[in-house]
Amino acid sequence: MQKTSKFFQIVLLVFFALGLIFFIAFETLGGLVGMDEVSSDNMVTIMLVGFVIFLAAWLFSYLAISGLSSKLEKKEVELNKVKAKLYDLEHPETEVKKPKKVEAVKPAETPEKTEDEKYTEE
């Protein structure tokens, strides 16, 4: 994408530079091209072609920048993972301890009360 972006930027620069030179030396170059005078139709056509080249250059620049930023984000994530591994290797005593499983405590089993004991409590 970067090469395409640079290519379109150079094409845009050359297009408008040649257009500027053409209009500065119009009296000389106009006859060579077959234009006696500059009409509004000719100017609209030239400006639209320049605008399309500009949009193409802008689009490819945007795509190149977004591609680079996504690559940068991936590299940052990878770098953070490497840093974490390096820290773990340098500090082995500070390993994260997993919490122990706590089993549910059963209430103490009580013997069944006899019928006499049930009535005496009430």
CSV table of C-alpha atoms in Angstrom, one decimal:
chain,number,residue,atom,x,y,z
A,1,MET,CA,0.0,0.0,0.0
A,2,GLN,CA,2.8,2.4,0.8
A,3,LYS,CA,4.2,2.2,-2.7
A,4,THR,CA,0.8,2.7,-4.3
A,5,SER,CA,0.2,5.7,-2.0
A,6,LYS,CA,3.5,7.3,-2.9
A,7,PHE,CA,2.9,6.6,-6.6
A,8,PHE,CA,-0.5,8.4,-6.5
A,9,GLN,CA,0.9,11.3,-4.6
A,10,ILE,CA,3.6,11.8,-7.2
A,11,VAL,CA,1.0,11.5,-10.0
A,12,LEU,CA,-1.0,14.2,-8.3
A,13,LEU,CA,2.0,16.4,-8.0
A,14,VAL,CA,3.0,16.0,-11.6
A,15,PHE,CA,-0.6,16.5,-12.9
A,16,PHE,CA,-1.0,19.8,-11.1
A,17,ALA,CA,2.5,20.9,-11.9
A,18,LEU,CA,2.0,20.2,-15.6
A,19,GLY,CA,-1.4,21.9,-15.4
A,20,LEU,CA,0.2,25.0,-13.9
A,21,ILE,CA,2.9,25.1,-16.5
A,22,PHE,CA,0.3,24.6,-19.3
A,23,PHE,CA,-1.8,27.5,-18.1
A,24,ILE,CA,1.2,29.8,-17.6
A,25,ALA,CA,2.4,29.1,-21.1
A,26,PHE,CA,-1.1,28.7,-22.6
A,27,GLU,CA,-0.4,31.0,-25.5
A,28,THR,CA,2.4,28.8,-26.7
A,29,LEU,CA,1.2,25.4,-25.6
A,30,GLY,CA,-2.6,25.9,-26.3
A,31,GLY,CA,-2.1,25.9,-30.0
A,32,LEU,CA,-0.1,22.7,-29.8
A,33,VAL,CA,-2.9,20.9,-28.0
A,34,GLY,CA,-5.6,22.4,-30.2
A,35,MET,CA,-7.2,24.7,-27.7
A,36,ASP,CA,-7.7,28.3,-28.9
A,37,GLU,CA,-9.1,29.5,-25.5
A,38,VAL,CA,-9.8,28.0,-22.1
A,39,SER,CA,-13.5,27.2,-21.7
A,40,SER,CA,-15.3,26.4,-18.5
A,41,ASP,CA,-15.9,22.8,-19.8
A,42,ASN,CA,-12.2,22.3,-20.2
A,43,MET,CA,-11.5,23.7,-16.7
A,44,VAL,CA,-14.2,21.5,-15.2
A,45,THR,CA,-12.8,18.4,-16.9
A,46,ILE,CA,-9.2,19.2,-15.7
A,47,MET,CA,-10.3,19.9,-12.2
A,48,LEU,CA,-12.4,16.7,-12.0
A,49,VAL,CA,-9.5,14.6,-13.2
A,50,GLY,CA,-7.3,16.3,-10.6
A,51,PHE,CA,-9.9,15.7,-7.9
A,52,VAL,CA,-10.2,12.0,-8.8
A,53,ILE,CA,-6.4,11.6,-8.6
A,54,PHE,CA,-6.5,13.5,-5.2
A,55,LEU,CA,-9.2,11.1,-3.8
A,56,ALA,CA,-7.2,8.1,-5.0
A,57,ALA,CA,-4.0,9.4,-3.4
A,58,TRP,CA,-5.9,10.2,-0.2
A,59,LEU,CA,-7.6,6.8,-0.1
A,60,PHE,CA,-4.3,4.8,-0.6
A,61,SER,CA,-2.6,7.0,2.1
A,62,TYR,CA,-5.4,6.3,4.5
A,63,LEU,CA,-5.3,2.6,3.8
A,64,ALA,CA,-1.5,2.6,4.2
A,65,ILE,CA,-1.7,4.4,7.6
A,66,SER,CA,-4.5,2.2,8.9
A,67,GLY,CA,-2.5,-0.9,7.9
A,68,LEU,CA,0.6,0.3,9.7
A,69,SER,CA,-1.4,1.2,12.8
A,70,SER,CA,-3.0,-2.2,13.0
A,71,LYS,CA,0.5,-3.8,12.6
A,72,LEU,CA,1.8,-1.5,15.4
A,73,GLU,CA,-1.1,-2.6,17.7
A,74,LYS,CA,-0.3,-6.2,17.1
A,75,LYS,CA,3.4,-5.6,17.8
A,76,GLU,CA,2.6,-3.8,21.1
A,77,VAL,CA,0.4,-6.7,22.3
A,78,GLU,CA,3.2,-9.1,21.4
A,79,LEU,CA,5.8,-6.9,23.2
A,80,ASN,CA,3.6,-6.8,26.3
A,81,LYS,CA,3.4,-10.6,26.3
A,82,VAL,CA,7.2,-10.9,26.0
A,83,LYS,CA,7.6,-8.4,28.9
A,84,ALA,CA,5.3,-10.5,31.0
A,85,LYS,CA,7.2,-13.7,30.3
A,86,LEU,CA,10.5,-11.9,31.0
A,87,TYR,CA,9.2,-10.6,34.3
A,88,ASP,CA,8.0,-14.1,35.3
A,89,LEU,CA,11.4,-15.5,34.6
A,90,GLU,CA,13.2,-12.8,36.6
A,91,HIS,CA,10.8,-13.0,39.6
A,92,PRO,CA,10.0,-16.7,40.1
A,93,GLU,CA,9.1,-16.3,43.8
A,94,THR,CA,6.2,-13.9,43.1
A,95,GLU,CA,4.3,-16.5,41.1
A,96,VAL,CA,0.5,-16.1,41.3
A,97,LYS,CA,-0.8,-18.6,43.8
A,98,LYS,CA,-4.0,-20.2,42.9
A,99,PRO,CA,-6.7,-20.2,45.6
A,100,LYS,CA,-7.3,-23.5,47.3
A,101,LYS,CA,-10.6,-25.1,46.9
A,102,VAL,CA,-12.7,-24.9,49.9
A,103,GLU,CA,-15.1,-27.8,50.4
A,104,ALA,CA,-18.4,-27.2,51.9
A,105,VAL,CA,-18.4,-27.9,55.6
A,106,LYS,CA,-21.1,-30.4,56.6
A,107,PRO,CA,-22.9,-29.7,59.8
A,108,ALA,CA,-22.2,-32.2,62.6
A,109,GLU,CA,-24.5,-35.0,62.4
A,110,THR,CA,-26.9,-35.2,65.3
A,111,PRO,CA,-28.5,-38.4,66.4
A,112,GLU,CA,-32.2,-38.8,65.8
A,113,LYS,CA,-34.2,-37.8,68.7
A,114,THR,CA,-36.6,-40.2,70.2
A,115,GLU,CA,-40.2,-39.5,70.5
A,116,ASP,CA,-39.9,-38.8,74.2
A,117,GLU,CA,-37.2,-36.3,73.7
A,118,LYS,CA,-39.2,-34.4,71.0
A,119,TYR,CA,-42.1,-33.9,73.3
A,120,THR,CA,-40.0,-32.9,76.3
A,121,GLU,CA,-38.4,-30.0,74.4
A,122,GLU,CA,-41.7,-28.4,73.6
